[in-house]
Coordinates of C-alpha atoms and ligand atoms in Angstrom, one line a residue:
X1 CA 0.0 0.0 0.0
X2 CA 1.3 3.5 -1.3
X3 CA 0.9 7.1 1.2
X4 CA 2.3 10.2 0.1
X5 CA 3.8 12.1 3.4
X6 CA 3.4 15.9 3.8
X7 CA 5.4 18.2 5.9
X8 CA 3.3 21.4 4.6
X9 CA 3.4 24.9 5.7
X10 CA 6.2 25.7 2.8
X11 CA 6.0 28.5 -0.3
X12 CA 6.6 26.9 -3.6
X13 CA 9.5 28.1 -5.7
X14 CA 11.4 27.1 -8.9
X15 CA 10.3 25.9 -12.1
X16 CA 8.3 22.9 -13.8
X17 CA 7.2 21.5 -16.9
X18 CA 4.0 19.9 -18.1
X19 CA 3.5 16.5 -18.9
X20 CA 1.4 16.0 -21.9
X21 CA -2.2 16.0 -21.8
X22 CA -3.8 12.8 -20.5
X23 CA -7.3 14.1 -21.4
X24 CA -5.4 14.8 -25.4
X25 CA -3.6 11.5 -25.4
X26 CA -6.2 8.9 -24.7
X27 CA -9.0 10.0 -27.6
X28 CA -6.0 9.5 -29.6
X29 CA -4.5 6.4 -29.1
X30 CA -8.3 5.1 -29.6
X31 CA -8.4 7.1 -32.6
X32 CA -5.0 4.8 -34.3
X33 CA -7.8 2.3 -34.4
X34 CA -8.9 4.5 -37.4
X35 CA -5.8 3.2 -39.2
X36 CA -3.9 -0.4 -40.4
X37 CA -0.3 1.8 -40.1
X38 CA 1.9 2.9 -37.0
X39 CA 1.5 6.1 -34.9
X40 CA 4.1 7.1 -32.9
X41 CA 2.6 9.0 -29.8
X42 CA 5.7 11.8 -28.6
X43 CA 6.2 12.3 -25.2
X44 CA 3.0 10.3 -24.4
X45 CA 2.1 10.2 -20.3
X46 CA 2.9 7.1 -18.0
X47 CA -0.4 7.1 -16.2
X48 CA -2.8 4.6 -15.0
X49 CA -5.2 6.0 -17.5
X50 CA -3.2 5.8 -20.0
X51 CA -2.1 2.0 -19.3
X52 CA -5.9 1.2 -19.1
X53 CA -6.3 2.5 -23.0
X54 CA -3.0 0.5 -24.2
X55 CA -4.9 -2.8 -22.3
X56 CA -7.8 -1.8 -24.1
X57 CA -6.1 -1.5 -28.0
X58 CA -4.1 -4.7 -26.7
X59 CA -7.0 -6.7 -26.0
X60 CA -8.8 -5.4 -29.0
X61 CA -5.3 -7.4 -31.0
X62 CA -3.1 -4.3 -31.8
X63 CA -0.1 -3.4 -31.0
X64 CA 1.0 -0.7 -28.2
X65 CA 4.4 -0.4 -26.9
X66 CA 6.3 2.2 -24.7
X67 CA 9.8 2.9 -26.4
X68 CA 11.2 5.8 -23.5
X69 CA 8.2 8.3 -23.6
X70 CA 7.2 7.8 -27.5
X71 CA 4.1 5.0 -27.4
X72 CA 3.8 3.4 -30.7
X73 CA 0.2 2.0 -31.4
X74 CA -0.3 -0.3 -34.8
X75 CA -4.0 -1.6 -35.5
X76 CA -2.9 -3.5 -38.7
X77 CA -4.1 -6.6 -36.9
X78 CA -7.0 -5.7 -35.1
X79 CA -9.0 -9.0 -34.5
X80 CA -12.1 -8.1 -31.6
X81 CA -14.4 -5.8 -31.6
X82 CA -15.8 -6.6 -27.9
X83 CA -14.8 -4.8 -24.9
X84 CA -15.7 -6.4 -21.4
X85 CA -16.7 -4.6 -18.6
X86 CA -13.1 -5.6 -16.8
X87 CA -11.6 -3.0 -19.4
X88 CA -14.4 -0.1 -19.3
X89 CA -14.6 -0.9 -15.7
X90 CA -10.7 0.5 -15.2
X91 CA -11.2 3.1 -17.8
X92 CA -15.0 4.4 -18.1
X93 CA -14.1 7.0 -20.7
X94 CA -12.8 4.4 -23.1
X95 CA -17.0 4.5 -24.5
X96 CA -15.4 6.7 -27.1
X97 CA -13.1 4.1 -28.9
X98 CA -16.5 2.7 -29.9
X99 CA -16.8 5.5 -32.9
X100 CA -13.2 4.2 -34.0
X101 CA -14.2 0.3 -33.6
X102 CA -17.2 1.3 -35.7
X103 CA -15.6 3.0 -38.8
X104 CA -13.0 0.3 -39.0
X105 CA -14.9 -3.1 -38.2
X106 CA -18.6 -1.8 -38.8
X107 CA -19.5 -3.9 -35.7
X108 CA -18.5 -3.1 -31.8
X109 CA -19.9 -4.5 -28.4
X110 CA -18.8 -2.6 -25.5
X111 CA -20.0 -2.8 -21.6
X112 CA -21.5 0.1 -20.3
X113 CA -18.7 1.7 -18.8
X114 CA -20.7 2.9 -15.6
X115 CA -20.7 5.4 -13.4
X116 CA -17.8 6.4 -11.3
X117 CA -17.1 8.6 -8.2
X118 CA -17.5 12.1 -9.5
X119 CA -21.2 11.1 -11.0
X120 CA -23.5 8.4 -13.1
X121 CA -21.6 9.5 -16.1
X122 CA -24.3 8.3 -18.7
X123 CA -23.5 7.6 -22.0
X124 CA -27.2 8.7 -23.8
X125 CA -25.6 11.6 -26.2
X126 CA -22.5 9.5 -27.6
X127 CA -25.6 6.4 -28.7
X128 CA -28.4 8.9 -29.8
X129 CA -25.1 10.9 -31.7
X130 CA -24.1 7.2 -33.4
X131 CA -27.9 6.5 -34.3
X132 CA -27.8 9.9 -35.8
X133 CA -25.6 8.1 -38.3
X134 CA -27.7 5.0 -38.6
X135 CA -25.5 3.1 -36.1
X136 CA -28.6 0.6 -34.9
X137 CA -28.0 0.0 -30.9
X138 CA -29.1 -2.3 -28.6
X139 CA -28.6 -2.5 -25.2
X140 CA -28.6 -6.3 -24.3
X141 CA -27.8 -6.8 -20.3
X142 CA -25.1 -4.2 -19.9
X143 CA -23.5 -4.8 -23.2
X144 CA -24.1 -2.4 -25.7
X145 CA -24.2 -3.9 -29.5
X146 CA -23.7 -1.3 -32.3
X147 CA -24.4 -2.9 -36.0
X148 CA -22.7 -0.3 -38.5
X149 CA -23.2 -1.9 -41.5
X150 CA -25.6 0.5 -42.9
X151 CA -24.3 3.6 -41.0
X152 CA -23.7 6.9 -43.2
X153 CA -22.2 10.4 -42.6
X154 CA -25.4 12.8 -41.5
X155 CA -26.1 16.1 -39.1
X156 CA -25.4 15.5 -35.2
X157 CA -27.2 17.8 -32.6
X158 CA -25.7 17.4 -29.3
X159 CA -28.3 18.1 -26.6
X160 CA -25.0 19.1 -24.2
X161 CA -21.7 19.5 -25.8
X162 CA -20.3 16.6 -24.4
X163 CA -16.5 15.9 -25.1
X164 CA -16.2 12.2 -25.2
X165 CA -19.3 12.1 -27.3
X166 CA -17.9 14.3 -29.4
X167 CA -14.7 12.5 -29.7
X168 CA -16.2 9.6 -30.7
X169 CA -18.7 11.1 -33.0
X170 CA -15.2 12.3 -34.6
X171 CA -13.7 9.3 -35.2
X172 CA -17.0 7.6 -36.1
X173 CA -17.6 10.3 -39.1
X174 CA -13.7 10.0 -40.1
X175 CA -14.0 7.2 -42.7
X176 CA -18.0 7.8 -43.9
X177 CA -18.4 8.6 -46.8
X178 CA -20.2 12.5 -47.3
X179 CA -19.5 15.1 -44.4
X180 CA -20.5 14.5 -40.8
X181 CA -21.3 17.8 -39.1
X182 CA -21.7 17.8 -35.3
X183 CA -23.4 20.7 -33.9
X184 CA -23.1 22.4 -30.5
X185 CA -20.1 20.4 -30.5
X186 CA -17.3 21.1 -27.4
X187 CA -14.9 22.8 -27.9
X188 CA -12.1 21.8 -25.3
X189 CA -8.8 22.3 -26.6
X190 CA -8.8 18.5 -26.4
X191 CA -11.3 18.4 -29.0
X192 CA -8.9 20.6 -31.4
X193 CA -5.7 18.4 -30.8
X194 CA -8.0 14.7 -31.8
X195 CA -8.6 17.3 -34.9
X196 CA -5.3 17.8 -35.6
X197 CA -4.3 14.3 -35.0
X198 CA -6.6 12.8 -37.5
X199 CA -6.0 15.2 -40.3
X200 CA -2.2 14.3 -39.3
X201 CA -3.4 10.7 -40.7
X202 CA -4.8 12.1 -43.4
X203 CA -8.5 13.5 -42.1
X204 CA -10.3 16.4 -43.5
X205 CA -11.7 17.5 -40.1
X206 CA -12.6 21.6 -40.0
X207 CA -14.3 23.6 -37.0
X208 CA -12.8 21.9 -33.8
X209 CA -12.7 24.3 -31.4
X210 CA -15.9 26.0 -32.5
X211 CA -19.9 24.8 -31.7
X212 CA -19.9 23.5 -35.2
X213 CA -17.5 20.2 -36.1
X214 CA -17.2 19.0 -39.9
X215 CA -16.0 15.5 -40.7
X216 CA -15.2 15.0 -44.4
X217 CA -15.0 11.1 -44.6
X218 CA -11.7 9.7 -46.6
X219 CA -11.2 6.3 -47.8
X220 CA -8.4 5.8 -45.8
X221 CA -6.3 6.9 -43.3
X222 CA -1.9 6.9 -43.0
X223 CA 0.4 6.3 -40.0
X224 CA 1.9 9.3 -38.2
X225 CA 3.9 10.7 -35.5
X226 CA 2.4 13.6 -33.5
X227 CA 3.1 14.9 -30.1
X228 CA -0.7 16.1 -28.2
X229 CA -0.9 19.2 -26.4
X230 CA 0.1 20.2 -22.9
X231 CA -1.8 19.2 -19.6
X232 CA -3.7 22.5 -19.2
X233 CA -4.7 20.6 -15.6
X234 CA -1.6 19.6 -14.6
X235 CA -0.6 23.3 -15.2
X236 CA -3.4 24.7 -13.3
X237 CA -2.9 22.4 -10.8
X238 CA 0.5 23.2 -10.2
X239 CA -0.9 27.3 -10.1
X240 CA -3.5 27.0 -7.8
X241 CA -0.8 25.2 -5.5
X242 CA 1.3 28.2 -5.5
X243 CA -1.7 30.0 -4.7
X244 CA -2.3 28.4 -1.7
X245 CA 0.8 28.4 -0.4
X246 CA 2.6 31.4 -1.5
X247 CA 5.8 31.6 -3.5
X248 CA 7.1 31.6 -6.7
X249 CA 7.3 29.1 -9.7
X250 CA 7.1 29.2 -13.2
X251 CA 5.5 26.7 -15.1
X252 CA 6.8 25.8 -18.7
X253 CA 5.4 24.1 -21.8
X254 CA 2.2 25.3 -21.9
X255 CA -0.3 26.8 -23.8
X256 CA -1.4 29.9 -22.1
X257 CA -4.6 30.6 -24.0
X258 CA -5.7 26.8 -22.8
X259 CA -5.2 27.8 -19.2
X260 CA -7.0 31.6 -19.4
X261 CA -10.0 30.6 -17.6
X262 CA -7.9 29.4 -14.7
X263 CA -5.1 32.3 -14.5
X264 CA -7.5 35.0 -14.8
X265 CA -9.7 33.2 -11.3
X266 CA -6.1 33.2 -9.6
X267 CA -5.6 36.8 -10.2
X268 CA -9.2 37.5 -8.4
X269 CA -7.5 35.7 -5.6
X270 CA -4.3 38.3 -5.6
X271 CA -1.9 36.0 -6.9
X272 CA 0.1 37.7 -9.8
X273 CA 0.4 36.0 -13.4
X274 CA 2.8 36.9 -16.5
X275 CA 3.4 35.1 -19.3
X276 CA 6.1 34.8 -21.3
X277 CA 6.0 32.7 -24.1
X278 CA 5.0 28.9 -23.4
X279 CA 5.9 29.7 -19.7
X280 CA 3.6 31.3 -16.9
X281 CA 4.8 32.6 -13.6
X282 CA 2.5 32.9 -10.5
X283 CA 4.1 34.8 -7.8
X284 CA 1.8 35.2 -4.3
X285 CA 2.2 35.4 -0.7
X286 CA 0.1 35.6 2.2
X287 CA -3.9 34.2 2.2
X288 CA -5.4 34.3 -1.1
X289 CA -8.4 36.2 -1.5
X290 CA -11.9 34.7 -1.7
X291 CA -13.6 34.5 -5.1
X292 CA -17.2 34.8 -4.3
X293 CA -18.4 32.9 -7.1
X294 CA -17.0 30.4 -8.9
X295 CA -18.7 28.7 -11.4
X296 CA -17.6 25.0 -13.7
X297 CA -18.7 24.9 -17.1
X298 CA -18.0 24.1 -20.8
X299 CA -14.4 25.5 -22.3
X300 CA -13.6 28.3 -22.5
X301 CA -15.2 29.0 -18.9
X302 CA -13.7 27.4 -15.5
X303 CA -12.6 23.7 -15.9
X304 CA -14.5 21.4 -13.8
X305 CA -11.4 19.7 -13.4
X306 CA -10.0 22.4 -11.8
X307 CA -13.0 22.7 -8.9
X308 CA -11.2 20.6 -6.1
X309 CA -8.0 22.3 -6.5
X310 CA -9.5 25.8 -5.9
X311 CA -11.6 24.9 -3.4
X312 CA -8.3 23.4 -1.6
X313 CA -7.1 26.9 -2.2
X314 CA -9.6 29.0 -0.7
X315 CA -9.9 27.1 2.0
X316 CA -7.2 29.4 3.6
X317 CA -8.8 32.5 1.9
X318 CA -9.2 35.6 4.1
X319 CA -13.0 35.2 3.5
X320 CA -15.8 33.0 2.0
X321 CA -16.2 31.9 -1.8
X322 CA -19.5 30.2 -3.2
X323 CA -18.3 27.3 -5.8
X324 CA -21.2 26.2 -7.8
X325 CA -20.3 22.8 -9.9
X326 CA -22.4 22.6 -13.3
X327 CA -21.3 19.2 -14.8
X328 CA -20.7 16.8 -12.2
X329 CA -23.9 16.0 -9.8
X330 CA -21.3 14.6 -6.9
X331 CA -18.1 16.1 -7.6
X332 CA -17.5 17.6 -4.1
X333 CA -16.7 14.2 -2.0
X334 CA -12.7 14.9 -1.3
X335 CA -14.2 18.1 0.9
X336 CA -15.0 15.7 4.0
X337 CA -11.0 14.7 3.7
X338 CA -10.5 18.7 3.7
X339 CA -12.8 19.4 7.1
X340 CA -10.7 16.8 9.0
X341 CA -7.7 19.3 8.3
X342 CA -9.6 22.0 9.5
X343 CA -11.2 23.4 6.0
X344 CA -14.9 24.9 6.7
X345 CA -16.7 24.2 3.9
X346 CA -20.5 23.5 4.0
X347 CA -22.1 21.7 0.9
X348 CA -25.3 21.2 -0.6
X349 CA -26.2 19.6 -3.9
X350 CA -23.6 21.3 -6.1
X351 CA -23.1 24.1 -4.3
X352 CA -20.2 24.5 -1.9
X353 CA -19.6 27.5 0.4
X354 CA -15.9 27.6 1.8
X355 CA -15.2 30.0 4.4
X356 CA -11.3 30.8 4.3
X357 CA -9.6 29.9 7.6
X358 CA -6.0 31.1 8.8
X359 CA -4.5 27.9 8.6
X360 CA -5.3 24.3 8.2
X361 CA -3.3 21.5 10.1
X362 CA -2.2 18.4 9.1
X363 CA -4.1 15.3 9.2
X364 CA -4.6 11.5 7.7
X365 CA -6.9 11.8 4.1
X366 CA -8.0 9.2 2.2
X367 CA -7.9 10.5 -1.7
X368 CA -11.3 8.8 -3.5
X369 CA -10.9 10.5 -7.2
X370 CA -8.1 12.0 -9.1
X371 CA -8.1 15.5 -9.2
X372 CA -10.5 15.3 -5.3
X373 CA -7.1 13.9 -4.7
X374 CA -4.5 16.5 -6.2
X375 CA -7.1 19.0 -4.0
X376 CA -6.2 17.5 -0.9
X377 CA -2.3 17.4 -2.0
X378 CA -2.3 20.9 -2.2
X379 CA -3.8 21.2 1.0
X380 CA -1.9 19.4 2.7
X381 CA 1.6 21.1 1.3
X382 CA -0.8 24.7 2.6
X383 CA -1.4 23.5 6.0
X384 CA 0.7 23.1 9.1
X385 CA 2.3 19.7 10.1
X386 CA 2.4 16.7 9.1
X387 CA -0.2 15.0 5.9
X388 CA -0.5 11.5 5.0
X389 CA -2.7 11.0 1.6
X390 CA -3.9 7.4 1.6
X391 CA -4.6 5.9 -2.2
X392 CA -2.6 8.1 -4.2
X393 CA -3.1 5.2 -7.2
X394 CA -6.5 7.7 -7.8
X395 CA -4.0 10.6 -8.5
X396 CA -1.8 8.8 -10.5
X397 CA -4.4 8.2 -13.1
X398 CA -3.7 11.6 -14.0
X399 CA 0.0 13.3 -12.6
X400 CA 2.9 10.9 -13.3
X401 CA 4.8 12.0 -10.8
X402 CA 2.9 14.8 -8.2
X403 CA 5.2 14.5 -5.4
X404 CA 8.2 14.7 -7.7
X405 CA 6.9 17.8 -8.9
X406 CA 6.7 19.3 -5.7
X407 CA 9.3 18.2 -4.2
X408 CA 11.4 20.0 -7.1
X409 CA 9.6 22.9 -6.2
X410 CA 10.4 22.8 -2.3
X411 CA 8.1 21.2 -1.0
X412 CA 8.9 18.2 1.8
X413 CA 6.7 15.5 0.2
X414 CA 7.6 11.8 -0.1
X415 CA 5.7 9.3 -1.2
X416 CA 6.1 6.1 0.8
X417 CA 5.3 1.9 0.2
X418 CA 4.6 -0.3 3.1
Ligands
EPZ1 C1 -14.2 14.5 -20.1 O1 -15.1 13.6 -19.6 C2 -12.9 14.4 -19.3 N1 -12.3 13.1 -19.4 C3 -13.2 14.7 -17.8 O2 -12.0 14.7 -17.1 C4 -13.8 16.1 -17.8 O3 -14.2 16.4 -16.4 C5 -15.1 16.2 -18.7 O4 -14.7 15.8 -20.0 C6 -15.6 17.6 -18.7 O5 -14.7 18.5 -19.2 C7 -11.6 12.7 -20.5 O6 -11.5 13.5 -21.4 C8 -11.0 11.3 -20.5 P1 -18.6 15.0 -20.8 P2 -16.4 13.2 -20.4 O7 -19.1 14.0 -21.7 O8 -16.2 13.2 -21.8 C9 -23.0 14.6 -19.1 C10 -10.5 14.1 -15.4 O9 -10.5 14.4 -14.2 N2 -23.1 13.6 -20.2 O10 -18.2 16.4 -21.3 O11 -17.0 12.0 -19.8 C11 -22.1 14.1 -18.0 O12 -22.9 13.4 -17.1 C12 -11.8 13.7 -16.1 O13 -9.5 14.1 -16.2 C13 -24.4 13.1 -20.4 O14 -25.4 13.5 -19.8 O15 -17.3 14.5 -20.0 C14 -21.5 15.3 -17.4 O16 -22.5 15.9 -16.5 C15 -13.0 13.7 -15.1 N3 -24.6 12.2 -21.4 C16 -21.4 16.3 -18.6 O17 -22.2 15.7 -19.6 C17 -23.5 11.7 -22.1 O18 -23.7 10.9 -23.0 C18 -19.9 16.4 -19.0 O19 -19.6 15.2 -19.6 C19 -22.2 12.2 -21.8 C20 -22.1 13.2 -20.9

């Protein structure tokens, strides 16, 4: 059993870099599926997510192989279309490889991947998206069976724009003949690098980024090498940390305009951002301010996947802040691990009210999600005393190395095996 120890109370100085974006890299190892030739994935995360995906395309008979940090994926002898619920279990947003299995083998039978512990997480927009396109769909015990023979390019509305359905709406449109469009499509950065990925291999894919996606089917698709985006979490993680503890650290090989909605809520907390370049410094001291209202929702507005780590944050803010979380229905459970170091934080529903506090003090927590868990990380290197974070395997499915990170940044953090 792993524990990551924290002697917190320290500001944060140096540099860091980014690892790439988990959130970029999985859509697009699913997406080699699209093609019989190598990919070379560059600098591609080791994460427990990411494992998950290569055990998926494994299983499915392709090839995936780490060589250093470049993964190299090869569907040339794909031989299953079925994934059991032992592989959508470990990775429940691997329901988008189904739009790959489906333009290359016409035929795909995947368990519903469930619900996890941020929310039910159903799966309703990426099978009324694929009947859109005359996938037929049945749901037959648990196992959902998708018969493409007689499925054609067509208009998509998205009731919500959802990004793994429209990922796999992507990748199902990428080899139909006739253009796909998908309306009220996300527009996660995410969304732009799968783009950019696929027309690497050959796609004619224009609008990612926007509300409106077009999908120009091609009769095949070529092998490539491409390197995804930055983790604009990772980065904001790594920011919001500095927030709450003061210091000074500049964080390197990003993409700035990814990471606006994030920098310009730390500035509202007094923290002070410039950016040069792929780099962007925070530099703050004292308790941060409250924000009084902070809102999740779509890109380019506040990242869900930022909420924990600013509520962490503010829970030493020299007042209260209202968070309101819009995409999640239970995405506030690592906040009872915060109260037990001292947080005051009341929540309802989705709403949470955190009344800043002078200090919190250091206490045993029990991480039950990934970023719930990065949340109480940067609590604990905040607060005074000693931390010990129990399951830290939920915060490796996203950071590849937190505690490293910090540490090289100052911090006294050790993770420990007993
Ligand atoms: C992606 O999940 C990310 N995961 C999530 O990051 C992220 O929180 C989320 O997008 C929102 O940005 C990956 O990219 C692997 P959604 P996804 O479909 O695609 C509802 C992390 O921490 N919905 O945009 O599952 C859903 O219930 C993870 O790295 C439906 O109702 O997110 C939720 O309320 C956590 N029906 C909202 O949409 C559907 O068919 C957002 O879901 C699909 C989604």
């Amino acid at each position: 059993m792993q524990k990551i120890i924290v002697d917190g109370g320290l500001p944060l100085y140096g540099e860091i870099s980014v690892q790439t974006a988990k959130n970029a890299a999985l859509p697009i190892i699913a997406a080699c599926i699209l093609t019989d030739e190598p990919v070379v994935i560059e600098n591609c995360p080791h994460l427990n997510d990411i494992n998950a995906m290569i055990d998926i395309v494994r299983h499915l008979g392709c090839f995936a192989q780490f060589d250093g940090d470049d993964l190299t994926v090869c569907c040339k002898d794909i031989s299953l279309n079925v994934i059991n619920s032992d592989l959508t279990g470990k990775l429940r947003s691997s329901i988008f490889i189904l739009g790959s299995i489906l333009s290359r083998c016409r035929r795909a039978y995947i368990s519903h991947p469930g619900g996890c512990e941020i929310g039910l997480r159903p799966i309703d927009l990426h099978i009324a998206g694929l009947k859109s396109l005359s996938v037929k769909i049945e749901d037959d015990c648990g196992v959902i069976c998708c018969d493409g023979l007689e499925m054609h390019s067509g208009v998509i509305n998205l009731d919500f724009a959802s990004v793994g359905a429209t990922e796999n709406l992507m990748m199902a449109g990428a080899l139909l003949d006739g253009e796909t469009v998908i309306v009220n499509a996300a527009r996660e950065p995410e969304i732009v690098d799968l783009a950019a990925f696929i027309n690497a291999m050959g796609g004619k894919i224009t609008g990612a980024g926007e509300s409106i996606i077009r999908i120009v089917g091609v009769k095949k698709l070529h092998g490539c090498r491409y390197r995804p985006m930055p983790d604009r979490i990772c980065a904001g993680t790594y920011l919001a940390a500095v927030a709450a503890t003061g210091g000074n650290v500049t964080v390197k090989d990003v993409v700035p305009e990814h990471i606006l909605g994030i920098t310009e809520r730390l500035k509202k907390t007094g923290a002070r951002i410039s950016v040069r370049g792929s780099s962007v410094r925070i530099t703050a001291d004292g308790r941060p301010r409250p924000i009084h209202k902070l809102e999740t929702n779509v890109y380019p507005a506040f990242p869900t996947d930022m909420q924990p780590q600013f509520c962490a944050m503010l829970t030493r803010a020299s007042g209260s802040s209202v968070i309101i979380e819009n995409l999640f229905e239970n995405r506030f459970g690592y906040t009872n691990e915060l109260l037990r170091m001292g947080a005051a934080i009341t929540v309802k529903d989705r709403i949470a009210v955190v009344n800043g506090v002078p200090t919190l003090h250091g206490a045993a927590v029990r991480a039950c999600d990934l970023r719930g868990g990065a949340a109480l990380v940067i609590a604990a290197l905040a607060a005074e005393g000693r931390s010990v974070v129990y399951c830290p395997e939920h915060i490796d499915r996203g950071y590849e190395h937190i505690e490293t990170d910090f540490a090289l940044l100052g911090a006294k953090i050790r993770r420990v095996t007993e």
